[in-house]
């Protein structure tokens, strides 16, 4: 049977690369995005070109009703058994003391509450067997001082979510894992006000460069598949040695 996987934030960056990899690996894919319908359409066309079925749903993962609508929409294609919690945001870089309450709430809302809302739907709806991958960050252990400590803290919380939920759902055969990327060359750094961050940090990374979205997608797809059948509660760091 063709697996059906839900990906949050699939219109750009790591999420878009994951949707494309999943389609190539034989998954049908339902993904959500918030703003950029044109970008979502382009990703959807690639799913179809890979011979798989896809659906793009405009849904904000911080809104419980929209999350329910995303999972309801997925039923058009079948019963999902996979979830990639990927939709995440940063805020402008700077020391914690300058952080605004609005930015703090947004970062926690998207990177933590949104992940939990989606994980709840998966836990309620997945049959026996399935897999959840939470996209965290190497920031969770590095702490990101002077840049976005609050973001790092939210990402560390998603790692704890992985550990606890993996144990809670193991009796039902649902595996839960994290992929923790290092610096990856995507648009997210523009939101932080450092569009060239990937180039700037390259010399600090043992492998000497920032990562590509498809290198994270490959790890996510592996964790969703049968090759990872005994892997649950794991945090897989894909960070070029950082
Ligand atoms: P990105 O290029 O900015 O893409 C983010 C995606 O998420 C977009 O499709 C965006 O859609 C969507 N999105 C954002 N907020 C959303 C919401 N509330 N509801 C639904 N969709 C939402 O980011 P990225 O670099 O690919 O990051 C993906 C994940 O990897 C994030 O969790 C991020 O924290 C994590 N990560 C990234 C890096 C890195 O260096 N890039 C490193 C470590 C971890 P719209 O454009 O429509 O809003």
mmCIF file of C-alpha atoms and ligand atoms in Angstrom:
data_model
loop_
_atom_site.group_PDB
_atom_site.id
_atom_site.type_symbol
_atom_site.label_atom_id
_atom_site.label_comp_id
_atom_site.label_asym_id
_atom_site.label_seq_id
_atom_site.Cartn_x
_atom_site.Cartn_y
_atom_site.Cartn_z
ATOM 1 C CA UNK A 1 0.000 0.000 0.000
ATOM 2 C CA UNK A 2 1.262 3.518 -0.774
ATOM 3 C CA UNK A 3 2.168 5.375 2.441
ATOM 4 C CA UNK A 4 0.523 8.768 2.954
ATOM 5 C CA UNK A 5 2.548 11.381 4.835
ATOM 6 C CA UNK A 6 1.604 14.832 6.140
ATOM 7 C CA UNK A 7 4.334 17.511 6.027
ATOM 8 C CA UNK A 8 3.942 20.910 7.679
ATOM 9 C CA UNK A 9 5.555 23.917 5.982
ATOM 10 C CA UNK A 10 6.060 22.174 2.642
ATOM 11 C CA UNK A 11 6.145 25.163 0.323
ATOM 12 C CA UNK A 12 9.794 26.148 0.813
ATOM 13 C CA UNK A 13 13.148 25.072 2.202
ATOM 14 C CA UNK A 14 13.548 21.803 4.097
ATOM 15 C CA UNK A 15 9.801 21.070 3.964
ATOM 16 C CA UNK A 16 9.641 21.416 0.164
ATOM 17 C CA UNK A 17 12.732 19.215 -0.242
ATOM 18 C CA UNK A 18 11.135 16.646 2.076
ATOM 19 C CA UNK A 19 7.879 16.590 0.102
ATOM 20 C CA UNK A 20 9.848 16.026 -3.113
ATOM 21 C CA UNK A 21 12.034 13.278 -1.572
ATOM 22 C CA UNK A 22 8.992 11.547 -0.109
ATOM 23 C CA UNK A 23 7.258 11.516 -3.500
ATOM 24 C CA UNK A 24 10.371 10.063 -5.125
ATOM 25 C CA UNK A 25 10.522 7.453 -2.346
ATOM 26 C CA UNK A 26 6.936 6.396 -3.128
ATOM 27 C CA UNK A 27 4.832 8.357 -0.634
ATOM 28 C CA UNK A 28 1.659 10.259 -1.403
ATOM 29 C CA UNK A 29 2.031 13.601 0.383
ATOM 30 C CA UNK A 30 -0.275 16.181 1.949
ATOM 31 C CA UNK A 31 1.465 19.352 2.992
ATOM 32 C CA UNK A 32 0.521 22.707 4.429
ATOM 33 C CA UNK A 33 1.864 26.197 4.015
ATOM 34 C CA UNK A 34 0.815 29.588 5.304
ATOM 35 C CA UNK A 35 1.275 32.235 2.633
ATOM 36 C CA UNK A 36 2.939 31.313 -0.636
ATOM 37 C CA UNK A 37 0.346 29.429 -2.734
ATOM 38 C CA UNK A 38 2.468 29.725 -5.887
ATOM 39 C CA UNK A 39 5.447 28.051 -4.217
ATOM 40 C CA UNK A 40 3.130 25.338 -2.881
ATOM 41 C CA UNK A 41 1.752 24.712 -6.394
ATOM 42 C CA UNK A 42 5.274 24.288 -7.763
ATOM 43 C CA UNK A 43 6.041 21.640 -5.111
ATOM 44 C CA UNK A 44 2.734 19.921 -5.827
ATOM 45 C CA UNK A 45 3.561 19.707 -9.536
ATOM 46 C CA UNK A 46 6.790 17.886 -8.655
ATOM 47 C CA UNK A 47 4.852 15.366 -6.552
ATOM 48 C CA UNK A 48 2.592 14.643 -9.509
ATOM 49 C CA UNK A 49 5.587 14.473 -11.863
ATOM 50 C CA UNK A 50 7.056 11.786 -9.579
ATOM 51 C CA UNK A 51 3.893 9.752 -10.159
ATOM 52 C CA UNK A 52 2.431 10.269 -6.689
ATOM 53 C CA UNK A 53 -0.688 11.955 -5.389
ATOM 54 C CA UNK A 54 -0.379 15.213 -3.473
ATOM 55 C CA UNK A 55 -2.443 17.903 -1.817
ATOM 56 C CA UNK A 56 -1.397 21.380 -0.672
ATOM 57 C CA UNK A 57 -3.509 22.918 2.102
ATOM 58 C CA UNK A 58 -3.254 26.482 3.347
ATOM 59 C CA UNK A 59 -3.170 25.950 7.118
ATOM 60 C CA UNK A 60 -1.372 27.679 9.980
ATOM 61 C CA UNK A 61 -0.068 25.033 12.384
ATOM 62 C CA UNK A 62 -0.577 27.319 15.391
ATOM 63 C CA UNK A 63 -4.359 27.299 14.883
ATOM 64 C CA UNK A 64 -5.967 24.097 16.243
ATOM 65 C CA UNK A 65 -8.941 24.341 13.847
ATOM 66 C CA UNK A 66 -6.667 24.717 10.832
ATOM 67 C CA UNK A 67 -4.599 21.727 11.976
ATOM 68 C CA UNK A 68 -7.779 19.636 12.190
ATOM 69 C CA UNK A 69 -8.717 20.861 8.690
ATOM 70 C CA UNK A 70 -5.283 19.780 7.398
ATOM 71 C CA UNK A 71 -5.704 16.238 8.727
ATOM 72 C CA UNK A 72 -9.339 16.108 7.545
ATOM 73 C CA UNK A 73 -8.186 17.162 4.054
ATOM 74 C CA UNK A 74 -5.567 14.398 4.075
ATOM 75 C CA UNK A 75 -8.393 11.846 4.203
ATOM 76 C CA UNK A 76 -9.128 12.710 0.544
ATOM 77 C CA UNK A 77 -6.008 10.692 -0.258
ATOM 78 C CA UNK A 78 -6.320 7.962 2.373
ATOM 79 C CA UNK A 79 -5.232 7.273 5.926
ATOM 80 C CA UNK A 80 -1.972 9.049 6.828
ATOM 81 C CA UNK A 81 0.667 7.049 8.688
ATOM 82 C CA UNK A 82 3.430 9.659 8.611
ATOM 83 C CA UNK A 83 3.861 13.199 9.950
ATOM 84 C CA UNK A 84 6.797 15.551 9.451
ATOM 85 C CA UNK A 85 6.572 18.439 11.915
ATOM 86 C CA UNK A 86 8.694 20.932 9.999
ATOM 87 C CA UNK A 87 6.965 24.354 9.893
ATOM 88 C CA UNK A 88 9.203 26.594 11.955
ATOM 89 C CA UNK A 89 10.249 30.228 12.280
ATOM 90 C CA UNK A 90 12.979 32.331 13.792
ATOM 91 C CA UNK A 91 12.899 36.008 14.667
ATOM 92 C CA UNK A 92 15.465 38.778 14.124
ATOM 93 C CA UNK A 93 18.840 37.791 15.612
ATOM 94 C CA UNK A 94 19.983 39.523 18.792
ATOM 95 C CA UNK A 95 20.550 39.052 22.521
ATOM 96 C CA UNK A 96 17.680 37.709 24.630
ATOM 97 C CA UNK A 97 17.358 40.967 26.564
ATOM 98 C CA UNK A 98 16.218 42.740 23.371
ATOM 99 C CA UNK A 99 13.654 40.105 22.418
ATOM 100 C CA UNK A 100 10.086 41.406 22.021
ATOM 101 C CA UNK A 101 7.171 39.535 23.553
ATOM 102 C CA UNK A 102 5.568 39.262 20.120
ATOM 103 C CA UNK A 103 8.633 37.534 18.649
ATOM 104 C CA UNK A 104 8.973 35.274 21.692
ATOM 105 C CA UNK A 105 5.328 34.177 21.534
ATOM 106 C CA UNK A 106 5.473 33.592 17.768
ATOM 107 C CA UNK A 107 8.626 31.465 17.973
ATOM 108 C CA UNK A 108 7.226 29.311 20.784
ATOM 109 C CA UNK A 109 3.818 29.131 19.106
ATOM 110 C CA UNK A 110 5.086 27.877 15.742
ATOM 111 C CA UNK A 111 8.079 25.783 16.844
ATOM 112 C CA UNK A 112 6.486 24.120 19.866
ATOM 113 C CA UNK A 113 2.702 24.553 20.132
ATOM 114 C CA UNK A 114 2.262 23.913 16.400
ATOM 115 C CA UNK A 115 4.323 20.712 16.646
ATOM 116 C CA UNK A 116 2.256 19.487 19.592
ATOM 117 C CA UNK A 117 -1.075 20.269 17.884
ATOM 118 C CA UNK A 118 -0.014 18.269 14.813
ATOM 119 C CA UNK A 119 1.419 15.435 16.911
ATOM 120 C CA UNK A 120 -1.894 15.224 18.781
ATOM 121 C CA UNK A 121 -3.809 14.792 15.535
ATOM 122 C CA UNK A 122 -1.361 12.101 14.430
ATOM 123 C CA UNK A 123 -1.669 10.319 17.785
ATOM 124 C CA UNK A 124 -5.453 10.428 17.588
ATOM 125 C CA UNK A 125 -5.754 9.398 13.965
ATOM 126 C CA UNK A 126 -2.857 7.111 13.041
ATOM 127 C CA UNK A 127 -3.738 3.440 12.995
ATOM 128 C CA UNK A 128 -1.284 0.915 14.465
ATOM 129 C CA UNK A 129 2.094 1.613 12.937
ATOM 130 C CA UNK A 130 3.308 4.931 11.687
ATOM 131 C CA UNK A 131 6.042 7.476 12.213
ATOM 132 C CA UNK A 132 6.465 11.093 13.261
ATOM 133 C CA UNK A 133 9.593 13.135 12.577
ATOM 134 C CA UNK A 134 10.049 16.441 14.397
ATOM 135 C CA UNK A 135 12.459 18.868 12.752
ATOM 136 C CA UNK A 136 14.401 20.422 15.604
ATOM 137 C CA UNK A 137 17.771 22.163 15.362
ATOM 138 C CA UNK A 138 21.389 21.790 16.433
ATOM 139 C CA UNK A 139 20.592 25.073 18.219
ATOM 140 C CA UNK A 140 18.822 22.962 20.870
ATOM 141 C CA UNK A 141 22.212 21.918 22.251
ATOM 142 C CA UNK A 142 24.370 24.840 21.034
ATOM 143 C CA UNK A 143 22.041 27.419 22.617
ATOM 144 C CA UNK A 144 22.515 30.117 19.935
ATOM 145 C CA UNK A 145 23.859 32.834 22.301
ATOM 146 C CA UNK A 146 23.523 36.374 20.966
ATOM 147 C CA UNK A 147 21.308 35.169 18.130
ATOM 148 C CA UNK A 148 18.143 33.358 19.204
ATOM 149 C CA UNK A 149 18.323 31.685 22.596
ATOM 150 C CA UNK A 150 14.496 31.536 22.750
ATOM 151 C CA UNK A 151 14.396 29.636 19.432
ATOM 152 C CA UNK A 152 17.034 27.197 20.733
ATOM 153 C CA UNK A 153 14.949 26.669 23.880
ATOM 154 C CA UNK A 154 11.817 25.956 21.834
ATOM 155 C CA UNK A 155 13.748 23.475 19.694
ATOM 156 C CA UNK A 156 15.104 21.741 22.821
ATOM 157 C CA UNK A 157 11.499 21.380 23.934
ATOM 158 C CA UNK A 158 10.643 19.566 20.703
ATOM 159 C CA UNK A 159 13.476 17.119 21.426
ATOM 160 C CA UNK A 160 11.817 16.403 24.790
ATOM 161 C CA UNK A 161 8.516 16.005 22.942
ATOM 162 C CA UNK A 162 10.170 13.346 20.785
ATOM 163 C CA UNK A 163 11.521 11.404 23.764
ATOM 164 C CA UNK A 164 8.231 11.356 25.669
ATOM 165 C CA UNK A 165 5.913 10.769 22.733
ATOM 166 C CA UNK A 166 8.144 7.989 21.394
ATOM 167 C CA UNK A 167 7.616 6.087 24.654
ATOM 168 C CA UNK A 168 3.900 6.921 24.792
ATOM 169 C CA UNK A 169 3.189 5.742 21.251
ATOM 170 C CA UNK A 170 5.595 2.792 21.047
ATOM 171 C CA UNK A 171 2.954 0.277 22.209
ATOM 172 C CA UNK A 172 0.905 1.254 19.128
ATOM 173 C CA UNK A 173 3.879 0.816 16.813
ATOM 174 C CA UNK A 174 4.186 4.537 16.117
ATOM 175 C CA UNK A 175 7.802 5.717 16.075
ATOM 176 C CA UNK A 176 8.754 9.310 16.936
ATOM 177 C CA UNK A 177 12.147 10.789 16.095
ATOM 178 C CA UNK A 178 13.873 14.111 15.604
ATOM 179 C CA UNK A 179 16.135 15.404 12.864
ATOM 180 C CA UNK A 180 18.283 18.257 14.199
ATOM 181 C CA UNK A 181 19.765 20.213 11.293
ATOM 182 C CA UNK A 182 22.718 22.539 11.556
ATOM 183 C CA UNK A 183 22.790 25.658 9.382
ATOM 184 C CA UNK A 184 20.984 24.931 6.134
ATOM 185 C CA UNK A 185 20.833 27.291 3.185
ATOM 186 C CA UNK A 186 17.146 28.306 3.098
ATOM 187 C CA UNK A 187 15.032 31.480 3.292
ATOM 188 C CA UNK A 188 14.662 31.184 7.081
ATOM 189 C CA UNK A 189 17.818 33.261 7.597
ATOM 190 C CA UNK A 190 16.268 36.208 5.751
ATOM 191 C CA UNK A 191 13.599 36.355 8.469
ATOM 192 C CA UNK A 192 16.401 36.545 11.056
ATOM 193 C CA UNK A 193 17.864 39.494 9.150
ATOM 194 C CA UNK A 194 20.951 37.518 8.056
ATOM 195 C CA UNK A 195 20.178 36.295 4.532
ATOM 196 C CA UNK A 196 23.808 35.233 3.935
ATOM 197 C CA UNK A 197 24.072 33.316 7.241
ATOM 198 C CA UNK A 198 24.811 30.024 5.467
ATOM 199 C CA UNK A 199 27.928 31.517 3.883
ATOM 200 C CA UNK A 200 28.940 33.415 7.026
ATOM 201 C CA UNK A 201 29.034 30.367 9.305
ATOM 202 C CA UNK A 202 30.639 27.955 6.839
ATOM 203 C CA UNK A 203 34.131 28.307 8.309
ATOM 204 C CA UNK A 204 32.833 27.320 11.784
ATOM 205 C CA UNK A 205 31.374 24.036 10.522
ATOM 206 C CA UNK A 206 33.730 21.014 10.582
ATOM 207 C CA UNK A 207 32.627 19.938 7.089
ATOM 208 C CA UNK A 208 33.383 23.481 5.922
ATOM 209 C CA UNK A 209 29.989 24.432 4.516
ATOM 210 C CA UNK A 210 26.327 24.908 5.343
ATOM 211 C CA UNK A 211 23.984 22.047 4.538
ATOM 212 C CA UNK A 212 21.438 21.730 1.757
ATOM 213 C CA UNK A 213 17.714 21.183 2.309
ATOM 214 C CA UNK A 214 17.853 17.871 0.442
ATOM 215 C CA UNK A 215 20.487 16.566 2.891
ATOM 216 C CA UNK A 216 17.989 17.055 5.733
ATOM 217 C CA UNK A 217 15.142 15.629 3.661
ATOM 218 C CA UNK A 218 17.138 12.426 3.114
ATOM 219 C CA UNK A 219 17.461 11.898 6.889
ATOM 220 C CA UNK A 220 13.756 12.593 7.438
ATOM 221 C CA UNK A 221 12.707 10.148 4.728
ATOM 222 C CA UNK A 222 14.986 7.467 6.210
ATOM 223 C CA UNK A 223 13.447 7.926 9.669
ATOM 224 C CA UNK A 224 9.951 7.556 8.204
ATOM 225 C CA UNK A 225 10.793 4.344 6.374
ATOM 226 C CA UNK A 226 11.206 0.657 7.171
ATOM 227 C CA UNK A 227 14.995 1.056 7.366
ATOM 228 C CA UNK A 228 14.417 2.853 10.678
ATOM 229 C CA UNK A 229 11.969 0.250 12.033
ATOM 230 C CA UNK A 230 13.847 -0.077 15.379
ATOM 231 C CA UNK A 231 14.623 3.633 15.723
ATOM 232 C CA UNK A 232 12.398 5.642 18.041
ATOM 233 C CA UNK A 233 13.037 8.448 20.513
ATOM 234 C CA UNK A 234 16.235 9.336 18.634
ATOM 235 C CA UNK A 235 17.641 12.770 17.853
ATOM 236 C CA UNK A 236 19.544 12.484 14.583
ATOM 237 C CA UNK A 237 21.909 15.417 14.232
ATOM 238 C CA UNK A 238 22.596 16.394 10.623
ATOM 239 C CA UNK A 239 24.858 19.366 11.140
ATOM 240 C CA UNK A 240 28.134 18.863 9.289
ATOM 241 C CA UNK A 241 29.934 17.943 12.511
ATOM 242 C CA UNK A 242 28.738 20.839 14.685
HETATM 243 P P1 LIG B 1 11.826 28.193 5.586
HETATM 244 O O1 LIG B 1 12.658 28.079 4.368
HETATM 245 O O2 LIG B 1 11.572 29.534 6.167
HETATM 246 O O3 LIG B 1 10.429 27.462 5.302
HETATM 247 C C1 LIG B 1 9.468 27.397 6.313
HETATM 248 C C2 LIG B 1 8.224 26.721 5.784
HETATM 249 O O4 LIG B 1 7.299 26.628 6.864
HETATM 250 C C3 LIG B 1 7.545 27.490 4.684
HETATM 251 O O5 LIG B 1 6.937 26.561 3.808
HETATM 252 C C4 LIG B 1 6.482 28.289 5.450
HETATM 253 O O6 LIG B 1 5.363 28.589 4.633
HETATM 254 C C5 LIG B 1 6.077 27.282 6.503
HETATM 255 N N1 LIG B 1 5.505 27.847 7.716
HETATM 256 C C6 LIG B 1 6.066 28.711 8.609
HETATM 257 N N2 LIG B 1 5.242 28.939 9.624
HETATM 258 C C7 LIG B 1 4.140 28.201 9.401
HETATM 259 C C8 LIG B 1 2.936 27.991 10.105
HETATM 260 N N3 LIG B 1 2.689 28.596 11.273
HETATM 261 N N4 LIG B 1 2.011 27.137 9.573
HETATM 262 C C9 LIG B 1 2.238 26.516 8.403
HETATM 263 N N5 LIG B 1 3.362 26.668 7.687
HETATM 264 C C10 LIG B 1 4.298 27.496 8.174
HETATM 265 O O7 LIG B 1 12.452 27.317 6.780
HETATM 266 P P2 LIG B 1 13.489 26.082 6.741
HETATM 267 O O8 LIG B 1 14.851 26.610 6.851
HETATM 268 O O9 LIG B 1 13.134 25.159 5.637
HETATM 269 O O10 LIG B 1 13.153 25.411 8.151
HETATM 270 C C11 LIG B 1 12.340 24.264 8.265
HETATM 271 C C12 LIG B 1 12.499 23.715 9.674
HETATM 272 O O11 LIG B 1 13.877 23.402 9.908
HETATM 273 C C13 LIG B 1 12.104 24.686 10.776
HETATM 274 O O12 LIG B 1 11.471 23.989 11.809
HETATM 275 C C14 LIG B 1 13.438 25.256 11.244
HETATM 276 O O13 LIG B 1 13.377 25.724 12.557
HETATM 277 C C15 LIG B 1 14.314 24.039 11.097
HETATM 278 N N6 LIG B 1 15.746 24.353 10.973
HETATM 279 C C16 LIG B 1 16.223 25.100 9.954
HETATM 280 C C17 LIG B 1 17.576 25.365 9.881
HETATM 281 C C18 LIG B 1 18.183 26.192 8.788
HETATM 282 O O14 LIG B 1 19.372 26.592 8.937
HETATM 283 N N7 LIG B 1 17.489 26.469 7.703
HETATM 284 C C19 LIG B 1 18.446 24.875 10.869
HETATM 285 C C20 LIG B 1 17.925 24.117 11.903
HETATM 286 C C21 LIG B 1 16.563 23.848 11.941
HETATM 287 P P3 LIG B 1 4.964 30.107 4.245
HETATM 288 O O15 LIG B 1 6.121 30.650 3.480
HETATM 289 O O16 LIG B 1 3.738 29.942 3.433
HETATM 290 O O17 LIG B 1 4.773 30.804 5.551
#
